[in-house]
């Protein structure tokens, strides 16, 4: 039986093996999980759970969401995608959503960074300042 | 007109609305005043976090994938999945003279119901202590008004003197008496318009104490008129361990403001044993590895970085000072336990209070043998040094002889004289609480005993004699006291004056 520390270490090693130029390779992830589950070694499920968590964290770190009150024109979308790719590196998956509650402007979230340029956000800031 | 519109248009089009970058995270685990938060990419160590509901948190451990946050306030309203926002600011508390006379909590928020605090400055709670180049040796005294301390274990401004002893041996009383004494001296200087006197402001930090104890203590300060010169930082036992852990650092930040602005301040940490226990709790729920007695490995650094912030800084940096009086509670007089030895090694001396002495009626129950002040003697008044220089040695000799004398009554005259002198000195050092004695009166009393004026007084009558002497001095010998205070030394003129005063008093007493 592996200790929690050993499981964490192995999960981290596996995760590092999945990286190709700093980006997670989906094929390798699938392969590892497949073999890990099929192998049936004691503690391998724990390692897999921890490995999955690392992948999840990496995914959320590279996921960019652009929220806007109205649908953005394709040209602007392309420009934003390119800009975010430049700033946060290759492999940044950008998704676009609409939220009328923002009133106007856009809010971009990449991982734990939030750029709030929406009117709703500014109003909330103003409220907090009072 | 067209010009103006064009100008405005240019200005508006040139104006850029900057979008602030914020870092956010999500609570993954919460409990015991501690949360683990995922996300928060660029968070700083000790950064204030906004947990929503008006609750502040502090990023205390930055791990690979998550951040350990301690929560200041009611954590029960938070739940897993809540958003946490970084503020980009380190934890800070309001500082300044507006806090004097107030009772505040760890975050510097008033809890005395006297309305908001007027303060326009804030200091970070965690700050690096002044470096070597900024410091200056200690040269000015803190007059505690407690004769045994001022005579034998003098404390200087900028010193760190530990008060250590078992429960209910008068540790807090010594500190409160010192605060009252400072308030009296400050007020006297204010009244007489003496600008050469540097006022000493006090900060009392109560860590993990009973609310009733704190309330009683505030009442004492108020009664004696010391509260207007004092800040009370209270983190009672009902507060979370996190705010108990931060309270002394908040108090130190308030004291540093005085030091940085060329003023002198005194800070009392009551007490650091409970502080260590609170820190142990925080560390254990943060799952940090534990060491001896389950304290985390950095419990020494916890106290050393706190006490290192007490200093006397050089003239070019304002010449201010921060004196620290940490309190440690021992278990049945064991000074070699973990936390006591740590703090003893950090401080510049200790005042040890002994349970046996306390029950024998010696108040304050200072055990002279193992109490020391490593730097304070440089700051002691010269007059006091002249009368009290050999006191510690004499008292040690007395204790040895007194123990020996118990076995037989045949003593030679010299030994008997030494024992008699010792008994009278000890009697002189007995002092009721909350009644500090001015240093000039202390000097005269000690001069009297050193010059044999008390030898004829019966030991039981010494206290009575001292009270009458104090009355006599303050009522009819005020110029003599003023001369001692001014000259700061017993020169020939002052000594002659003392001799006539002694003769007069002896005639009066008949």
PDB file of C-alpha atoms in Angstrom, chain A residues 12 53-54 57 61 88 109 112-117 122 125, chain B residues 18-24 28 38 40-42 64-66:
ATOM      1  CA  UNK A  12       3.097  14.264 -10.087  1.00  0.00           C
ATOM      2  CA  UNK A  53      -6.888  16.298  -9.914  1.00  0.00           C
ATOM      3  CA  UNK A  54      -3.600  17.623 -11.291  1.00  0.00           C
ATOM      4  CA  UNK A  57      -6.219  21.968 -12.074  1.00  0.00           C
ATOM      5  CA  UNK A  61      -5.614  27.086 -15.281  1.00  0.00           C
ATOM      6  CA  UNK A  88      -1.081  32.811 -21.334  1.00  0.00           C
ATOM      7  CA  UNK A 109     -11.350  34.863 -16.612  1.00  0.00           C
ATOM      8  CA  UNK A 112      -7.549  32.382 -11.234  1.00  0.00           C
ATOM      9  CA  UNK A 113      -7.024  35.750 -12.987  1.00  0.00           C
ATOM     10  CA  UNK A 114     -10.072  37.895 -13.576  1.00  0.00           C
ATOM     11  CA  UNK A 115     -10.156  41.019 -15.741  1.00  0.00           C
ATOM     12  CA  UNK A 116     -13.443  42.680 -15.035  1.00  0.00           C
ATOM     13  CA  UNK A 117     -14.273  45.433 -17.493  1.00  0.00           C
ATOM     14  CA  UNK A 122     -17.617  48.447 -11.796  1.00  0.00           C
ATOM     15  CA  UNK A 125     -16.680  48.012  -6.922  1.00  0.00           C
TER      16      UNK A 125
ATOM     17  CA  UNK B  18      -7.944  50.630 -16.959  1.00  0.00           C
ATOM     18  CA  UNK B  19      -9.225  47.204 -16.161  1.00  0.00           C
ATOM     19  CA  UNK B  20      -7.899  45.884 -12.892  1.00  0.00           C
ATOM     20  CA  UNK B  21      -6.536  42.385 -12.802  1.00  0.00           C
ATOM     21  CA  UNK B  22      -7.824  40.391  -9.857  1.00  0.00           C
ATOM     22  CA  UNK B  23      -7.022  36.954  -8.660  1.00  0.00           C
ATOM     23  CA  UNK B  24      -9.810  34.684  -7.500  1.00  0.00           C
ATOM     24  CA  UNK B  28     -12.281  23.634  -1.416  1.00  0.00           C
ATOM     25  CA  UNK B  38      -7.900  26.445  -5.004  1.00  0.00           C
ATOM     26  CA  UNK B  40      -5.489  32.365  -6.275  1.00  0.00           C
ATOM     27  CA  UNK B  41      -2.558  32.229  -8.687  1.00  0.00           C
ATOM     28  CA  UNK B  42      -0.570  35.358  -7.802  1.00  0.00           C
ATOM     29  CA  UNK B  64       1.687  23.884  -5.031  1.00  0.00           C
ATOM     30  CA  UNK B  65      -1.960  23.708  -5.996  1.00  0.00           C
ATOM     31  CA  UNK B  66      -3.769  25.469  -3.176  1.00  0.00           C
TER      32      UNK B  66
END
